[in-house]
Coordinates of C-alpha atoms and ligand atoms in Angstrom, one line a residue:
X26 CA 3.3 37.2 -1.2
X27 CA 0.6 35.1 0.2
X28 CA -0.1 31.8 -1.9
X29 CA -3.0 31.3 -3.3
X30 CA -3.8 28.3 -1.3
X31 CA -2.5 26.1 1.2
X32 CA -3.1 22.7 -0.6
X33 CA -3.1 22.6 -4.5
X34 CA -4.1 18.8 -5.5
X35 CA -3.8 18.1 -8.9
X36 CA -5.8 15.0 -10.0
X37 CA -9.2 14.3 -9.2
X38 CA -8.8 10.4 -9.1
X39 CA -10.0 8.6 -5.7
X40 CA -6.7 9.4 -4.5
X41 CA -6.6 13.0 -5.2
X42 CA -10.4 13.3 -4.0
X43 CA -10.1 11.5 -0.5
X44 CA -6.8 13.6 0.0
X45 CA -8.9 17.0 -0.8
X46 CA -12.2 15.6 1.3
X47 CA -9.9 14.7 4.1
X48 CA -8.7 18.1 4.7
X49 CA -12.7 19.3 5.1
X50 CA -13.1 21.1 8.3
X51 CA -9.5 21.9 9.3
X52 CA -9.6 25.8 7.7
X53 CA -6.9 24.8 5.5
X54 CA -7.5 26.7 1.9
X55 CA -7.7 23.5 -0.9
X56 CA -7.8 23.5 -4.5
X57 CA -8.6 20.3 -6.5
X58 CA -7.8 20.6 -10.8
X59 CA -9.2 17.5 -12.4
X60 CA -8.7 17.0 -16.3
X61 CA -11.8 15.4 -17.0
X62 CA -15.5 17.1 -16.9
X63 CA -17.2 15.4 -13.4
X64 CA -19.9 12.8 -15.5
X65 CA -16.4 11.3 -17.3
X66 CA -15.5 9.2 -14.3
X67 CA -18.8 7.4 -14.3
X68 CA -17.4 5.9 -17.9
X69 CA -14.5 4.3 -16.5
X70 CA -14.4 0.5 -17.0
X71 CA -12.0 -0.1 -14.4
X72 CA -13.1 -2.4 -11.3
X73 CA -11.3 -1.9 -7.9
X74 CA -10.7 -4.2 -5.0
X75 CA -10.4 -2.1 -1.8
X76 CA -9.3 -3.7 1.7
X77 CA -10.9 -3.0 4.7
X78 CA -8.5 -0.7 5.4
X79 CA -9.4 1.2 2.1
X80 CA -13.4 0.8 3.7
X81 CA -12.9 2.5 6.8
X82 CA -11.2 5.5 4.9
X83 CA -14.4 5.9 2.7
X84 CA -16.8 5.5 6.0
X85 CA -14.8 7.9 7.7
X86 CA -15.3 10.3 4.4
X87 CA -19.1 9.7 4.7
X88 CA -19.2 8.5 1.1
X89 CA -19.3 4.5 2.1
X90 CA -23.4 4.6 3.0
X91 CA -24.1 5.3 -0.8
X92 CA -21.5 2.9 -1.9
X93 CA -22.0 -0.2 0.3
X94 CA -25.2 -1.5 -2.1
X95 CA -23.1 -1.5 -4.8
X96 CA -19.9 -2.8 -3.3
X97 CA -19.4 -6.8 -3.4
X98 CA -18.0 -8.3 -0.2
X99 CA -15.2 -11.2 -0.6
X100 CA -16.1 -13.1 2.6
X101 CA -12.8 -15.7 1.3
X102 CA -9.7 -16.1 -0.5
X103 CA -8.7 -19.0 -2.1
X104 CA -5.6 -19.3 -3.3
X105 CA -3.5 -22.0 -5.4
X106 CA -1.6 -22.8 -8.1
X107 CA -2.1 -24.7 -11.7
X108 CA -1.0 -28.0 -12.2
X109 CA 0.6 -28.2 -8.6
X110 CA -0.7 -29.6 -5.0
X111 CA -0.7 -27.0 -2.2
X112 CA -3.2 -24.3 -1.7
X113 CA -4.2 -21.7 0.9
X114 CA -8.1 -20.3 1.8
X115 CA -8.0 -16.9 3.7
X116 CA -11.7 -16.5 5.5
X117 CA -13.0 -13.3 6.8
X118 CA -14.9 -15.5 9.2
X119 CA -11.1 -16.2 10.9
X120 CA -10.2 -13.0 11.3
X121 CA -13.3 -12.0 12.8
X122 CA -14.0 -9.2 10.1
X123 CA -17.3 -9.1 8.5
X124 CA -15.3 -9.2 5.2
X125 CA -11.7 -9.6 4.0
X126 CA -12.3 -6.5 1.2
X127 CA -14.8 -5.0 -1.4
X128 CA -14.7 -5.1 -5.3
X129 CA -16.2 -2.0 -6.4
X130 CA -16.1 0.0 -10.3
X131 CA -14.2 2.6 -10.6
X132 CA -17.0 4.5 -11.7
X133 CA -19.1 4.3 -9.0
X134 CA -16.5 5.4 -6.8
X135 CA -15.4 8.2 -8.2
X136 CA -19.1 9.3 -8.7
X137 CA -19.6 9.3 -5.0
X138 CA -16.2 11.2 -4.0
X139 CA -17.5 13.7 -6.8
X140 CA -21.0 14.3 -5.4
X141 CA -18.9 14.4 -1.6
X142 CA -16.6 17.6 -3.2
X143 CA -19.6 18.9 -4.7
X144 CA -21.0 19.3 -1.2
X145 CA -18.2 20.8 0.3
X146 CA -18.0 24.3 -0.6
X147 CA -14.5 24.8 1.1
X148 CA -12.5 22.6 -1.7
X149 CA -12.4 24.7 -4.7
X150 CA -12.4 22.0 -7.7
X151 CA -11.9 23.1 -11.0
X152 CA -13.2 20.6 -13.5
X153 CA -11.8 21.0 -17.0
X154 CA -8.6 21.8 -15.7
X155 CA -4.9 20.3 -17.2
X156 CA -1.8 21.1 -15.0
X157 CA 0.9 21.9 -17.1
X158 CA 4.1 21.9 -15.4
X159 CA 5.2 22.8 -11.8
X160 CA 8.3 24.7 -10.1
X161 CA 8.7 25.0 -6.8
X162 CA 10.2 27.9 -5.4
X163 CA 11.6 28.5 -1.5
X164 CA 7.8 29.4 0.0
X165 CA 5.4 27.5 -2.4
X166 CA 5.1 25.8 -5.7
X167 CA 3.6 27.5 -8.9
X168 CA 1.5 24.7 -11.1
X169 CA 0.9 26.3 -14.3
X170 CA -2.9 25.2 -15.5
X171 CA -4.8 25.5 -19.0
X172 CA -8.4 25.6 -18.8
X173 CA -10.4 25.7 -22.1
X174 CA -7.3 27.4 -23.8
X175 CA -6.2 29.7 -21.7
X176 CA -3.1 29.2 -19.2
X177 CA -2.6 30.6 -15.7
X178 CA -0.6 30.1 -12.6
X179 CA -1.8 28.8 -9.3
X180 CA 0.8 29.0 -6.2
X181 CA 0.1 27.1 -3.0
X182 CA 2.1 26.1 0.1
X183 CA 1.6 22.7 -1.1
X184 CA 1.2 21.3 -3.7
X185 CA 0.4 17.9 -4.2
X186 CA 0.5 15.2 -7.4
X187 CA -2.1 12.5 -7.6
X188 CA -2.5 12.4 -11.3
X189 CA -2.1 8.5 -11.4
X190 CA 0.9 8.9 -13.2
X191 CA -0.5 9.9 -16.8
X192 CA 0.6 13.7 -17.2
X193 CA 3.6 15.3 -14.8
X194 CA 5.9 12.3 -15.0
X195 CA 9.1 14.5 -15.1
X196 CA 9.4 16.2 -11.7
X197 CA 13.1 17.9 -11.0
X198 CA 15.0 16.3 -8.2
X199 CA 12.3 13.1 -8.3
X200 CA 13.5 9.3 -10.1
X201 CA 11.2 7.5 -11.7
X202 CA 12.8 3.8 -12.2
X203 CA 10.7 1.6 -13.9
X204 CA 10.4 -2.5 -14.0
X205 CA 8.6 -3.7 -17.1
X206 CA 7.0 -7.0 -16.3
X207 CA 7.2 -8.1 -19.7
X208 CA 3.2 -8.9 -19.2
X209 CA -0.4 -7.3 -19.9
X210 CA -3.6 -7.6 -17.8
X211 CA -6.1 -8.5 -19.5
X212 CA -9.6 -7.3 -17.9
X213 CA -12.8 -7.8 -18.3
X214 CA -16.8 -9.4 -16.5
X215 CA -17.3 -13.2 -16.8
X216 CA -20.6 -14.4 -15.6
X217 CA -20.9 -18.0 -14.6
X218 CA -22.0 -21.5 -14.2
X219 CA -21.9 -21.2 -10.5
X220 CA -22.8 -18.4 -7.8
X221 CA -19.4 -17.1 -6.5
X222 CA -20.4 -17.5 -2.7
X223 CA -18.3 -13.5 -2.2
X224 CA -15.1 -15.9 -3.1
X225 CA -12.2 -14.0 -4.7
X226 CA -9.7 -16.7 -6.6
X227 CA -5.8 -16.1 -7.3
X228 CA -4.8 -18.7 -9.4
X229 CA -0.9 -18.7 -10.2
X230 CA -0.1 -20.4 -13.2
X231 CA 3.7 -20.6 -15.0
X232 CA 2.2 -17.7 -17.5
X233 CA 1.2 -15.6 -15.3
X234 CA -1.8 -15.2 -12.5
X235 CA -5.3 -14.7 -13.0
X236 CA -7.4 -13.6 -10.7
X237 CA -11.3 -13.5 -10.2
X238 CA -12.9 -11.2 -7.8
X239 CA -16.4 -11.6 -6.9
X240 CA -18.7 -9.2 -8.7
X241 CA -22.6 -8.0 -9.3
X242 CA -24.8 -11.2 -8.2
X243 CA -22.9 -13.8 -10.6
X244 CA -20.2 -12.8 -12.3
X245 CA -16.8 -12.1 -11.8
X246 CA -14.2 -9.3 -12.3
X247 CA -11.6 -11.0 -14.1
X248 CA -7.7 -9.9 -14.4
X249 CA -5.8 -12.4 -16.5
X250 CA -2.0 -12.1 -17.0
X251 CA -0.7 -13.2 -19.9
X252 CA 2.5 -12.2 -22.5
X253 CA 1.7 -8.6 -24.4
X254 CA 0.7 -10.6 -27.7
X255 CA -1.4 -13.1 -25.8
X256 CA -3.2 -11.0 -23.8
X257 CA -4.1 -9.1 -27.2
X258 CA -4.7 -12.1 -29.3
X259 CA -7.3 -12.9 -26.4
X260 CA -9.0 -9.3 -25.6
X261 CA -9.6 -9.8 -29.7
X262 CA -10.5 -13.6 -29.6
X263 CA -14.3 -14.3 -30.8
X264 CA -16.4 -15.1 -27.0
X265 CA -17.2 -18.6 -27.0
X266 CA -13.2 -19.2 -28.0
X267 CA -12.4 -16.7 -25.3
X268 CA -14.6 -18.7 -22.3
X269 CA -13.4 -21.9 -23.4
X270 CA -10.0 -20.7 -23.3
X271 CA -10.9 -19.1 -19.8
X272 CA -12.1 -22.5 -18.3
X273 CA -9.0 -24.3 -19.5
X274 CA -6.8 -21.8 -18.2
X275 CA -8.8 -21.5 -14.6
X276 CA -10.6 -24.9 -14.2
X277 CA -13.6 -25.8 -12.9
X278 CA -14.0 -23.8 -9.7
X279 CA -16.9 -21.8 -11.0
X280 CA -18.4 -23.9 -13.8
X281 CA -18.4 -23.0 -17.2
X282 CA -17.9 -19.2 -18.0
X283 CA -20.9 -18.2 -19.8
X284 CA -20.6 -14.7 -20.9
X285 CA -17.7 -12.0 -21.2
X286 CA -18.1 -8.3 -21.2
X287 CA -15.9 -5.2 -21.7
X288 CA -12.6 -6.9 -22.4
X289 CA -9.6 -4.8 -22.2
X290 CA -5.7 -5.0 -22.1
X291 CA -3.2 -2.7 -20.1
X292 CA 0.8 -3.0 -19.7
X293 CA 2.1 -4.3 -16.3
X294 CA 4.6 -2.9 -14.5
X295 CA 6.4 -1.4 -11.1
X296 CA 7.3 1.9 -11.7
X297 CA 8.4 3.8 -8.6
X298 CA 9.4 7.3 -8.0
X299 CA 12.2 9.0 -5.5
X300 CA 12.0 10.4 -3.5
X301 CA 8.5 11.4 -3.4
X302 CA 8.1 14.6 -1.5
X303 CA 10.5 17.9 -1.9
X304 CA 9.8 21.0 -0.2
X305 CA 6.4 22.4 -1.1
X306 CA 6.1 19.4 -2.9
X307 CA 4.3 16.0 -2.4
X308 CA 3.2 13.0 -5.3
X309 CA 1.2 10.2 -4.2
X310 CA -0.8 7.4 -5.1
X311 CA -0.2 5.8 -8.8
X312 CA 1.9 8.4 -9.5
X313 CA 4.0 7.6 -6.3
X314 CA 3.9 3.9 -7.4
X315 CA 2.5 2.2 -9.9
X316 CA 2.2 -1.9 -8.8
X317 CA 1.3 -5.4 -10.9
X318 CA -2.4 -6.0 -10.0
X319 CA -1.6 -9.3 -8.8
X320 CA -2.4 -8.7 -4.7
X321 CA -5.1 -5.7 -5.4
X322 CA -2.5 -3.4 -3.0
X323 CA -1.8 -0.6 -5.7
X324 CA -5.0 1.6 -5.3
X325 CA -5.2 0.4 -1.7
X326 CA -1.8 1.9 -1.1
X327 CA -2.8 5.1 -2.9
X328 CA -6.0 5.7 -0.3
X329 CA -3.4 5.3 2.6
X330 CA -1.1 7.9 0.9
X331 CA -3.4 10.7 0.9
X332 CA -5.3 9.6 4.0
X333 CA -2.0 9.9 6.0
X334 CA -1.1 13.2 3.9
X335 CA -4.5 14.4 5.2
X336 CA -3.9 13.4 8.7
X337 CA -0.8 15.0 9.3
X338 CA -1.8 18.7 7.1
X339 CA -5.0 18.7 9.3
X340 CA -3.0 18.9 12.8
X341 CA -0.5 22.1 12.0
X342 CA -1.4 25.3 10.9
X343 CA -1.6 27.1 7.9
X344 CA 1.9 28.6 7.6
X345 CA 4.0 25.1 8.2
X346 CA 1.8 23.0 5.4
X347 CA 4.4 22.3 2.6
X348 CA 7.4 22.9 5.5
X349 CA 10.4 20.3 5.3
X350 CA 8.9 18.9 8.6
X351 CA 5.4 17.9 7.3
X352 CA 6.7 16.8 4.3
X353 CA 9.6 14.6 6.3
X354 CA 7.2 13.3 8.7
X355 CA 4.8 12.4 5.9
X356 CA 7.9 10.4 3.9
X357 CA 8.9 8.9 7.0
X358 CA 5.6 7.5 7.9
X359 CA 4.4 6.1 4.7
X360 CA 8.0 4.5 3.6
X361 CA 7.2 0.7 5.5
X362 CA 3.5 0.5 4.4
X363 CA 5.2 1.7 0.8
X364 CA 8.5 -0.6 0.7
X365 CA 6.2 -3.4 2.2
X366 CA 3.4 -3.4 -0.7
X367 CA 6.0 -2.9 -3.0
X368 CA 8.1 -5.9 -1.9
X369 CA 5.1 -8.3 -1.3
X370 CA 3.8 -7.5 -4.7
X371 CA 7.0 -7.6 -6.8
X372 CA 7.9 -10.9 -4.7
X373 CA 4.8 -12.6 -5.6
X374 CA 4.9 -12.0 -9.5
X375 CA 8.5 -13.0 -9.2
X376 CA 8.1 -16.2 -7.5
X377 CA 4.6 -17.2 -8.6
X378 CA 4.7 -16.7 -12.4
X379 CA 7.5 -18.3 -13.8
X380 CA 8.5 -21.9 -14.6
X381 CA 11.4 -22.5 -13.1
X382 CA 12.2 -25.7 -12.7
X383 CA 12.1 -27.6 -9.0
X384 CA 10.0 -24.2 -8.0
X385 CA 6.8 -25.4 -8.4
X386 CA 6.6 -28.1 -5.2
X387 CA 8.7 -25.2 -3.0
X388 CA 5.7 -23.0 -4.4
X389 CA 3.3 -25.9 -3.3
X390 CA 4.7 -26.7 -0.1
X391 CA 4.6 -22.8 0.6
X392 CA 1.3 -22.7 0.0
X393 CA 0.3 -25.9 2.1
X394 CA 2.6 -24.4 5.2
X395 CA 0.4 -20.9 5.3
X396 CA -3.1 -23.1 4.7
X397 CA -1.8 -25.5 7.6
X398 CA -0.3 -22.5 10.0
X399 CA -3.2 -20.1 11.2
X400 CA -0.5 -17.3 12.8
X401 CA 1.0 -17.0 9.3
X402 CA -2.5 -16.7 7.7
X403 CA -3.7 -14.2 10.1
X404 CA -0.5 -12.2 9.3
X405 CA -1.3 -12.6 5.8
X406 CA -4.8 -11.2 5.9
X407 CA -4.3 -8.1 8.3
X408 CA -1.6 -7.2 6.1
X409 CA -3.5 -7.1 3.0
X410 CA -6.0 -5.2 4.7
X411 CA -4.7 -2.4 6.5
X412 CA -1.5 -2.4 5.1
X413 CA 2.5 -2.9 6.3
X414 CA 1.7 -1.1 9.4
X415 CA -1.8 -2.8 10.4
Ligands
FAD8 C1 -6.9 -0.8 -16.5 C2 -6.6 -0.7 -15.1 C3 -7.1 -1.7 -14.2 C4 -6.9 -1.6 -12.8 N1 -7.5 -2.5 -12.0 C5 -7.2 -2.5 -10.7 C6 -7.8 -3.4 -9.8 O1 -8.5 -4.4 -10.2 N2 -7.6 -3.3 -8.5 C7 -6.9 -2.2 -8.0 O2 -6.7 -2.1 -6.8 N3 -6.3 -1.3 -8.8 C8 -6.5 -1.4 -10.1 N4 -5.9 -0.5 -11.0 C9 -5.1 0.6 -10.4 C10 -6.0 1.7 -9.9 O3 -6.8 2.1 -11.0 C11 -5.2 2.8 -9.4 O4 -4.4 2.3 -8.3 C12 -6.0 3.9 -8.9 O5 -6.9 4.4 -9.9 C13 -5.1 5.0 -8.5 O6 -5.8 6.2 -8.2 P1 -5.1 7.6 -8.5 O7 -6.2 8.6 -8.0 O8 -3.8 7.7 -7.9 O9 -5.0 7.7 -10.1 P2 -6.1 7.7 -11.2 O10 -7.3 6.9 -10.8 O11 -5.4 7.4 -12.4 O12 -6.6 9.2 -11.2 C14 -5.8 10.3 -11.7 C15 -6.7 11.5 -12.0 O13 -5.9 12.6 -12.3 C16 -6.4 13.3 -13.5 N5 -5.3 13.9 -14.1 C17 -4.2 13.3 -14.8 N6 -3.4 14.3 -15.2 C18 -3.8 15.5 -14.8 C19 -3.4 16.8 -15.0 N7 -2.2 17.1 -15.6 N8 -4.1 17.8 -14.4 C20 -5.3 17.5 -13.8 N9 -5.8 16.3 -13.6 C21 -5.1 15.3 -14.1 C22 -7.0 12.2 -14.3 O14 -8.1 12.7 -15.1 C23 -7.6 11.2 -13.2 O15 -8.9 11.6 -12.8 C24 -6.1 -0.6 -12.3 C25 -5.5 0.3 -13.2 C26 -5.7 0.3 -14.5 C27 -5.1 1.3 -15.5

């Protein structure tokens, strides 16, 4: 029996929705099921800080135009360490790129890809709609889906998990390990003092990092790291406490912090799954891997997943989409880019956020040695934007 479609994607998330988008035009049959009604994502508080990698992805998707205006450049990187000598500045200006990456909300984002599947009557999204479970089977997988109370199967060739790790977490003959960091992040929009001049600041400090990325005309996104109880005690802490605390904890880079806006916590941690494809079977972005926030690589990661997925399902037919040759090529490709964000990130929280004694000057020196060695900076930068293999 024919499936139902060649390309089931369930989860409607940036990832899920530049996987579906990238597969316009090729005469492959695509579904989309997205949990949430399509004005819910305009809600989400989340801010996002997408490479240049992540930008060329979105132009080549035709939603960038609408997004640019709203989209701050960070022209520089500065990065350094409390309490310790030695810190590096990364400049788009140096790697002859017009920026080093974008901080964008989550909202607008997913607003755009929305409006982009609602123009493109070949992806059939169904709003509204939970998957359940999923088997696969030897010529397709079978994702059972409840829609306002009432359950039905959908079969397709291919079917593909981008549900950013919140619903199918148990998937038969795929390992979820999982590292708890021990840490929350505590978000949240500071406005201050200063203008930010499109600079992003990582700031490690023995309790964690905290990281400010440009944002709006002022202000800053802000991800602080901090122990679970901290991080709560903080999120909770009355706002002229909270900025003072801030400035203490970040310095004077920006000034004073002046005002703080939607405040919220989340759990850090790695969680990884393998292996990640099986035939008729593919899971990718966050619910492929889940990073620390610490080098903005997570999401960035995620757009590569599904714009490689989409690149290789758009050059065979019909018949071999969901074949153990796609689905190897597809694992093959994406494991460096994968293993590399993975390591980088893991090896950053590790070695930046403790207080280890005697690691503080290597830490230092490391720092100086990148700021003073141009090659290793350049390395740096084209890594974090396009990714392992850039
Ligand atoms: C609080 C927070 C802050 C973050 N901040 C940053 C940051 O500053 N920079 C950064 O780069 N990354 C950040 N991230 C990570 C970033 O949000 C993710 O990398 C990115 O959203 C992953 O996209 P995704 O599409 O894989 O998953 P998601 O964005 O989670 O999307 C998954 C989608 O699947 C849908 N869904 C779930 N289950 C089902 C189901 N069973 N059936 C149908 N649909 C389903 C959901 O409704 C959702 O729309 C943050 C994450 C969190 C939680």
């Amino acid at each position: 029996m024919k499936p139902d479609y060649d390309i089931l994607v369930v989860g409607g998330g940036p990832v899920g929705a530049t996987l579906a988008l990238g597969l316009r035009g090729y005469g492959h049959s695509v579904a989309l099921l997205e949990a949430r009604h399509p004005s819910a994502g305009a809600r989400d508080p989340r801010t996002l800080a997408l490479s240049q990698g992540s930008r060329l992805i979105l132009e080549r998707l035709g939603v960038w135009p609408e997004l640019a205006s709203n989209a701050t450049p960070i022209t520089t990187i500065h990065v350094s360490q409390r309490g310790r000598l030695g810190r590096t500045i990364l400049r788009a200006s140096d790697e002859h790129q017009e920026a080093l990456g974008y901080v964008l909300s989550y909202a607008d984002l997913s607003a755009a890809l929305d409006r982009a599947l609602a123009e493109s009557p070949e992806i059939a999204v169904r709003y509204g709609t939970r998957a359940q479970a999923l088997e696969t089977g030897n010529d397709c997988a079978v994702v059972s889906v409840e829609q306002e109370g009432a359950i039905n199967k959908l079969s397709a060739r291919l079917a593909v998990i981008a549900d950013g790790g919140r619903s199918l977490n148990e998937l038969s003959g795929m390992k979820r390990e999982t590292k708890e960091y021990a840490h929350s992040a505590l978000v949240g929009h500071v406005e201050c003092e200063l203008p930010h001049g499109n600079i992003a600041y990582e700031r490690f400090t023995p309790l964690g990092p905290v990281a400010l990325l440009p944002e709006g005309e002022r202000g800053f996104a802000l991800v602080w790291t901090a122990r679970p109880e901290e991080a709560e005690r903080l999120c909770g802490a009355p706002e002229t406490e909270f900025l003072e605390e801030l400035h203490r904890h970040f310095g004077d880079r920006v000034g004073k912090f002046l005002e703080v806006r939607a405040r919220a916590t989340f759990p850090l941690r790695l969680s990884t799954l393998r292996p990640v494809v099986r035939p008729h079977l593919a899971v990718i972005g966050n619910a492929a891997q889940t990073l620390h926030p610490v080098a903005g690589q997570g999401f960035n990661l995620g757009l590569r997943d599904a714009w490689e997925l989409a690149g290789i399902a758009r050059n065979i037919p019909g018949e071999a989409v969901g074949g153990s040759d796609m689905l190897k090529q597809y694992q093959s490709g994406r494991c460096l880019d994968t293993g590399g964000g993975i390591f980088f990130t893991d090896f950053l929280v590790r070695t930046f956020s403790n207080d280890i004694p005697g690691l503080g000057p290597v830490r230092g020196a490391g720092l100086a040695m990148l700021e003073m060695l141009a090659p290793a900076r350049h390395f740096v930068a084209r890594k974090m934007s396009f990714g392992a293999k850039g």
